[in-house]
């Protein structure tokens, strides 16, 4: 057959067009490619499912014998029969509060300045590039910073009783870790606000501050919130920096009746630190406890990320 | 749905109003011109000329406004047909006015000449036939009534007949050269009135176009078997 | 056939009485306006007087600088860091680029409607009330109703003022944006291709609205739709692109009454553009 074109088909008449449109072509290569992609997906999914199933199955004995409440509410102990995760749970919660209280205002403010006030300046470009690099720095490096600065140099302030190995040091170490992620996420969210909204506000006589406060921030808020939650999720799972600044891995007694400042300046533990320590213990019983601890962390992380996804989807629809 | 081009439509209406104004003036001018020539009233003839100047002024003003509206508003559909018809009517009516001036001028050149009352009465009769024609045409235009417009060819027939017959009437005036001169001038008047009648028919054709969107001459319509009955 | 002579025309046709342009005072006096973005000159040497209570259209091919000129009139170009404005833009005799002039105050007086309808993602009420509220106006309910009425939107939205402005149709959104601009009771409204995202009927409604409002406000509209400029404006400025060794730059070719521009422009370049013999 001579080379065909849509135009020549059309000139030949309706029958030729019908033949051209209905002649099915077998797309073998496309099919192979699609199958290959599917295989890759299934392999990675399989690894994940095996890991998850192994952990969940390993933890079953703990849920059966102890129950969730007892496991979470019991204090740390060297005796696997009574060991719980309470101090670590409590420590992680306060650490996250620290991260939010420190990193969020700093990070959001930085992002607003970079995007809204200095968007085109050379300085902003340099800072932007550096923040991106910071986000990629291994977390252990932040741990070293924390060890040198908050534990050694400022130990008398952060935790005079415990040689600086306090909750405050832990929080101050984790906050800079979360900061770049928050800045990047907030900057993305601000950049995603259409310029038309800024023009609209400026056009009716809003000042730059009013434009940001009344229009840009509300529109960017869900995106910023999502970034905050994701960064908190990341800080939540970090073990290495906390080990360096002295997260407690075995039993310790919280001074009973001590004030909030004492708690902050006191010794602390955190969930990922506990995973690290328990997994190294020789007793067989701690295997199940570690698995249970991991399940608790996974559920919490899932909840955190789920909230982020929910927020993003809900507000994206409105725009 | 509100009229989203009401400003344009107001302008269009004003343009149409100007046409109606001119048609009113034409109607009166025909009467004045016929009276002037039949009664030898030179003062009335002067007024006809003055009135025509006024018509010309309105015509020029309308023309400018028409061009402006066309350039600015890009009319469509019935608006476009109306614009076309308004232009046509303006030209037609302006010419009718010119015909009236021609008639009035005959009053001036025939001053003091002897006259034939028989011809005068026929001229008057033509005037009385032509003015209702113009009114009918304009009325059909106002009402957008194609049926009324299609009455015009029949109304034009007696005018044509009198005009065709005028030649014989002139010959019958006999050997008096003065009377003959006067009568020849009256042929021009008859001819002018016949033209005004034809122009009224033209307006009728335009009305049918405006209403139906199809343009035919009435003679052609008759040939095509259309006309008043359908 | 025509056996008669035409009578001489004795009556002079005097200037049309409906041209009352001289009773309109000048709102903007633009002198030697040149705008550059970095090393690129967008538009050069524009001289233009814009009169009060008229609709002035800026037309011309893409890249001729008409939008740039418009955005100089309320210092919207300030939002673009690389933009530099030379020459003078006198608003009622005051140079709005004078260092002592507050651009926020300028924009309260000179409102703007943009190419794409851009209501705030807030309620219809809040969209209209916002400008008035930050300007310190008290009777917001009254302002909202009056502005929506002027924008011919009140009847369509009066029962759903609490719903989002984003839920309206494109044409309604643009009328909402007009209402929003009217709420600060501006002196001038700048329209930057306000209908380019709208269907023909919505477009005609916006034009009709401008004609309704021009007794109270001065309009300057940028449009790439020549017919729109012809339909709506009293005066038209035609901009074109000039190719120089330094690059392409916009300039003002001709500025005149709209019917003159569209029936017998004095510049050949304008004639070529409006008759489609461009380029």
PDB file of N, CA and C in Angstrom, chain A residues 48 50-60 62-63 68 71-72 84-85 88-89 236-237 239 270-280 286-303:
ATOM      1  N   UNK A  48       7.631  -3.537  51.239  1.00  0.00           N
ATOM      2  CA  UNK A  48       6.959  -2.758  52.277  1.00  0.00           C
ATOM      3  C   UNK A  48       5.973  -3.617  53.063  1.00  0.00           C
ATOM      4  N   UNK A  50       5.940  -6.876  53.446  1.00  0.00           N
ATOM      5  CA  UNK A  50       6.638  -7.872  54.251  1.00  0.00           C
ATOM      6  C   UNK A  50       7.141  -7.239  55.547  1.00  0.00           C
ATOM      7  N   UNK A  51       7.778  -6.057  55.406  1.00  0.00           N
ATOM      8  CA  UNK A  51       8.289  -5.355  56.584  1.00  0.00           C
ATOM      9  C   UNK A  51       7.180  -5.072  57.583  1.00  0.00           C
ATOM     10  N   UNK A  52       6.098  -4.492  57.045  1.00  0.00           N
ATOM     11  CA  UNK A  52       4.978  -4.127  57.903  1.00  0.00           C
ATOM     12  C   UNK A  52       4.384  -5.350  58.584  1.00  0.00           C
ATOM     13  N   UNK A  53       4.163  -6.400  57.787  1.00  0.00           N
ATOM     14  CA  UNK A  53       3.527  -7.603  58.321  1.00  0.00           C
ATOM     15  C   UNK A  53       4.413  -8.220  59.398  1.00  0.00           C
ATOM     16  N   UNK A  54       5.713  -8.251  59.130  1.00  0.00           N
ATOM     17  CA  UNK A  54       6.649  -8.815  60.099  1.00  0.00           C
ATOM     18  C   UNK A  54       6.569  -8.063  61.419  1.00  0.00           C
ATOM     19  N   UNK A  55       6.571  -6.734  61.344  1.00  0.00           N
ATOM     20  CA  UNK A  55       6.525  -5.917  62.548  1.00  0.00           C
ATOM     21  C   UNK A  55       5.217  -6.123  63.300  1.00  0.00           C
ATOM     22  N   UNK A  56       4.124  -6.050  62.549  1.00  0.00           N
ATOM     23  CA  UNK A  56       2.809  -6.174  63.205  1.00  0.00           C
ATOM     24  C   UNK A  56       2.664  -7.548  63.852  1.00  0.00           C
ATOM     25  N   UNK A  57       3.076  -8.607  63.123  1.00  0.00           N
ATOM     26  CA  UNK A  57       2.969  -9.958  63.682  1.00  0.00           C
ATOM     27  C   UNK A  57       3.833 -10.080  64.924  1.00  0.00           C
ATOM     28  N   UNK A  58       5.045  -9.482  64.872  1.00  0.00           N
ATOM     29  CA  UNK A  58       5.955  -9.543  66.015  1.00  0.00           C
ATOM     30  C   UNK A  58       5.388  -8.860  67.246  1.00  0.00           C
ATOM     31  N   UNK A  59       4.531  -7.865  67.023  1.00  0.00           N
ATOM     32  CA  UNK A  59       4.027  -7.093  68.155  1.00  0.00           C
ATOM     33  C   UNK A  59       2.767  -7.705  68.759  1.00  0.00           C
ATOM     34  N   UNK A  60       2.206  -8.689  68.087  1.00  0.00           N
ATOM     35  CA  UNK A  60       0.899  -9.201  68.507  1.00  0.00           C
ATOM     36  C   UNK A  60       0.898  -9.681  69.953  1.00  0.00           C
ATOM     37  N   UNK A  62       2.513  -8.610  72.479  1.00  0.00           N
ATOM     38  CA  UNK A  62       2.441  -7.504  73.425  1.00  0.00           C
ATOM     39  C   UNK A  62       1.006  -7.042  73.578  1.00  0.00           C
ATOM     40  N   UNK A  63       0.301  -6.860  72.473  1.00  0.00           N
ATOM     41  CA  UNK A  63      -1.095  -6.387  72.540  1.00  0.00           C
ATOM     42  C   UNK A  63      -1.930  -7.405  73.312  1.00  0.00           C
ATOM     43  N   UNK A  68      -2.714  -1.976  74.790  1.00  0.00           N
ATOM     44  CA  UNK A  68      -2.114  -0.722  74.340  1.00  0.00           C
ATOM     45  C   UNK A  68      -1.900   0.253  75.499  1.00  0.00           C
ATOM     46  N   UNK A  71       0.925  -0.621  77.846  1.00  0.00           N
ATOM     47  CA  UNK A  71       2.217  -0.481  77.164  1.00  0.00           C
ATOM     48  C   UNK A  71       2.644   0.983  77.089  1.00  0.00           C
ATOM     49  N   UNK A  72       1.704   1.831  76.742  1.00  0.00           N
ATOM     50  CA  UNK A  72       2.037   3.248  76.584  1.00  0.00           C
ATOM     51  C   UNK A  72       2.245   3.910  77.944  1.00  0.00           C
ATOM     52  N   UNK A  84       7.459  -0.193  79.745  1.00  0.00           N
ATOM     53  CA  UNK A  84       6.556   0.571  78.889  1.00  0.00           C
ATOM     54  C   UNK A  84       7.318   1.683  78.176  1.00  0.00           C
ATOM     55  N   UNK A  85       6.592   2.599  77.589  1.00  0.00           N
ATOM     56  CA  UNK A  85       7.265   3.627  76.778  1.00  0.00           C
ATOM     57  C   UNK A  85       6.900   5.029  77.250  1.00  0.00           C
ATOM     58  N   UNK A  88       9.321   8.069  77.039  1.00  0.00           N
ATOM     59  CA  UNK A  88       9.697   8.336  75.649  1.00  0.00           C
ATOM     60  C   UNK A  88       8.539   9.013  74.907  1.00  0.00           C
ATOM     61  N   UNK A  89       7.318   8.518  75.150  1.00  0.00           N
ATOM     62  CA  UNK A  89       6.124   9.075  74.515  1.00  0.00           C
ATOM     63  C   UNK A  89       5.974  10.544  74.899  1.00  0.00           C
ATOM     64  N   UNK A 236      10.014  13.931  64.274  1.00  0.00           N
ATOM     65  CA  UNK A 236       9.470  12.912  65.167  1.00  0.00           C
ATOM     66  C   UNK A 236      10.243  11.595  65.036  1.00  0.00           C
ATOM     67  N   UNK A 237      10.652  11.282  63.832  1.00  0.00           N
ATOM     68  CA  UNK A 237      11.291   9.989  63.598  1.00  0.00           C
ATOM     69  C   UNK A 237      12.802   9.995  63.771  1.00  0.00           C
ATOM     70  N   UNK A 239      16.361   9.727  65.374  1.00  0.00           N
ATOM     71  CA  UNK A 239      16.989   9.152  66.568  1.00  0.00           C
ATOM     72  C   UNK A 239      18.408   9.675  66.750  1.00  0.00           C
ATOM     73  N   UNK A 270      13.004   9.637  74.050  1.00  0.00           N
ATOM     74  CA  UNK A 270      12.100   9.850  72.926  1.00  0.00           C
ATOM     75  C   UNK A 270      11.873   8.506  72.245  1.00  0.00           C
ATOM     76  N   UNK A 271      10.755   8.408  71.491  1.00  0.00           N
ATOM     77  CA  UNK A 271      10.379   7.119  70.917  1.00  0.00           C
ATOM     78  C   UNK A 271      11.455   6.532  69.986  1.00  0.00           C
ATOM     79  N   UNK A 272      12.001   7.294  69.029  1.00  0.00           N
ATOM     80  CA  UNK A 272      12.989   6.685  68.134  1.00  0.00           C
ATOM     81  C   UNK A 272      14.245   6.254  68.880  1.00  0.00           C
ATOM     82  N   UNK A 273      14.607   7.026  69.925  1.00  0.00           N
ATOM     83  CA  UNK A 273      15.777   6.655  70.728  1.00  0.00           C
ATOM     84  C   UNK A 273      15.539   5.303  71.396  1.00  0.00           C
ATOM     85  N   UNK A 274      14.307   5.119  71.853  1.00  0.00           N
ATOM     86  CA  UNK A 274      13.953   3.868  72.526  1.00  0.00           C
ATOM     87  C   UNK A 274      13.996   2.684  71.562  1.00  0.00           C
ATOM     88  N   UNK A 275      13.539   2.935  70.324  1.00  0.00           N
ATOM     89  CA  UNK A 275      13.606   1.866  69.313  1.00  0.00           C
ATOM     90  C   UNK A 275      15.057   1.425  69.149  1.00  0.00           C
ATOM     91  N   UNK A 276      15.930   2.428  69.031  1.00  0.00           N
ATOM     92  CA  UNK A 276      17.353   2.133  68.857  1.00  0.00           C
ATOM     93  C   UNK A 276      17.872   1.286  70.013  1.00  0.00           C
ATOM     94  N   UNK A 277      17.544   1.703  71.241  1.00  0.00           N
ATOM     95  CA  UNK A 277      18.130   1.025  72.397  1.00  0.00           C
ATOM     96  C   UNK A 277      17.528  -0.364  72.595  1.00  0.00           C
ATOM     97  N   UNK A 278      16.203  -0.493  72.491  1.00  0.00           N
ATOM     98  CA  UNK A 278      15.550  -1.780  72.712  1.00  0.00           C
ATOM     99  C   UNK A 278      15.999  -2.824  71.691  1.00  0.00           C
ATOM    100  N   UNK A 279      16.170  -2.352  70.463  1.00  0.00           N
ATOM    101  CA  UNK A 279      16.505  -3.322  69.425  1.00  0.00           C
ATOM    102  C   UNK A 279      17.895  -3.934  69.670  1.00  0.00           C
ATOM    103  N   UNK A 280      18.704  -3.281  70.545  1.00  0.00           N
ATOM    104  CA  UNK A 280      20.041  -3.812  70.802  1.00  0.00           C
ATOM    105  C   UNK A 280      20.082  -4.688  72.048  1.00  0.00           C
ATOM    106  N   UNK A 286      12.295  -8.389  74.414  1.00  0.00           N
ATOM    107  CA  UNK A 286      12.356  -7.019  73.916  1.00  0.00           C
ATOM    108  C   UNK A 286      12.111  -6.927  72.406  1.00  0.00           C
ATOM    109  N   UNK A 287      12.279  -8.095  71.693  1.00  0.00           N
ATOM    110  CA  UNK A 287      11.943  -8.093  70.257  1.00  0.00           C
ATOM    111  C   UNK A 287      10.491  -7.672  70.043  1.00  0.00           C
ATOM    112  N   UNK A 288       9.626  -8.327  70.823  1.00  0.00           N
ATOM    113  CA  UNK A 288       8.201  -8.042  70.675  1.00  0.00           C
ATOM    114  C   UNK A 288       7.898  -6.613  71.108  1.00  0.00           C
ATOM    115  N   UNK A 289       8.568  -6.172  72.181  1.00  0.00           N
ATOM    116  CA  UNK A 289       8.320  -4.813  72.651  1.00  0.00           C
ATOM    117  C   UNK A 289       8.752  -3.785  71.596  1.00  0.00           C
ATOM    118  N   UNK A 290       9.921  -4.035  70.966  1.00  0.00           N
ATOM    119  CA  UNK A 290      10.397  -3.137  69.916  1.00  0.00           C
ATOM    120  C   UNK A 290       9.387  -3.069  68.771  1.00  0.00           C
ATOM    121  N   UNK A 291       8.901  -4.259  68.382  1.00  0.00           N
ATOM    122  CA  UNK A 291       7.918  -4.293  67.291  1.00  0.00           C
ATOM    123  C   UNK A 291       6.687  -3.476  67.662  1.00  0.00           C
ATOM    124  N   UNK A 292       6.242  -3.636  68.915  1.00  0.00           N
ATOM    125  CA  UNK A 292       5.056  -2.889  69.359  1.00  0.00           C
ATOM    126  C   UNK A 292       5.326  -1.382  69.327  1.00  0.00           C
ATOM    127  N   UNK A 293       6.533  -1.002  69.775  1.00  0.00           N
ATOM    128  CA  UNK A 293       6.908   0.412  69.773  1.00  0.00           C
ATOM    129  C   UNK A 293       6.900   0.979  68.351  1.00  0.00           C
ATOM    130  N   UNK A 294       7.446   0.171  67.414  1.00  0.00           N
ATOM    131  CA  UNK A 294       7.470   0.625  66.020  1.00  0.00           C
ATOM    132  C   UNK A 294       6.044   0.801  65.489  1.00  0.00           C
ATOM    133  N   UNK A 295       5.181  -0.134  65.854  1.00  0.00           N
ATOM    134  CA  UNK A 295       3.784  -0.014  65.395  1.00  0.00           C
ATOM    135  C   UNK A 295       3.165   1.284  65.929  1.00  0.00           C
ATOM    136  N   UNK A 296       3.441   1.587  67.205  1.00  0.00           N
ATOM    137  CA  UNK A 296       2.904   2.833  67.775  1.00  0.00           C
ATOM    138  C   UNK A 296       3.416   4.038  66.981  1.00  0.00           C
ATOM    139  N   UNK A 297       4.731   4.054  66.698  1.00  0.00           N
ATOM    140  CA  UNK A 297       5.303   5.173  65.939  1.00  0.00           C
ATOM    141  C   UNK A 297       4.713   5.290  64.541  1.00  0.00           C
ATOM    142  N   UNK A 298       4.551   4.116  63.896  1.00  0.00           N
ATOM    143  CA  UNK A 298       4.001   4.131  62.531  1.00  0.00           C
ATOM    144  C   UNK A 298       2.596   4.707  62.518  1.00  0.00           C
ATOM    145  N   UNK A 299       1.810   4.274  63.509  1.00  0.00           N
ATOM    146  CA  UNK A 299       0.432   4.772  63.552  1.00  0.00           C
ATOM    147  C   UNK A 299       0.436   6.294  63.754  1.00  0.00           C
ATOM    148  N   UNK A 300       1.304   6.765  64.658  1.00  0.00           N
ATOM    149  CA  UNK A 300       1.371   8.212  64.896  1.00  0.00           C
ATOM    150  C   UNK A 300       1.796   8.961  63.631  1.00  0.00           C
ATOM    151  N   UNK A 301       2.831   8.458  62.964  1.00  0.00           N
ATOM    152  CA  UNK A 301       3.305   9.103  61.732  1.00  0.00           C
ATOM    153  C   UNK A 301       2.221   9.121  60.659  1.00  0.00           C
ATOM    154  N   UNK A 302       1.527   7.982  60.574  1.00  0.00           N
ATOM    155  CA  UNK A 302       0.451   7.875  59.590  1.00  0.00           C
ATOM    156  C   UNK A 302      -0.619   8.928  59.878  1.00  0.00           C
ATOM    157  N   UNK A 303      -0.909   9.086  61.162  1.00  0.00           N
ATOM    158  CA  UNK A 303      -1.915  10.076  61.555  1.00  0.00           C
ATOM    159  C   UNK A 303      -1.432  11.478  61.176  1.00  0.00           C
TER     160      UNK A 303
END
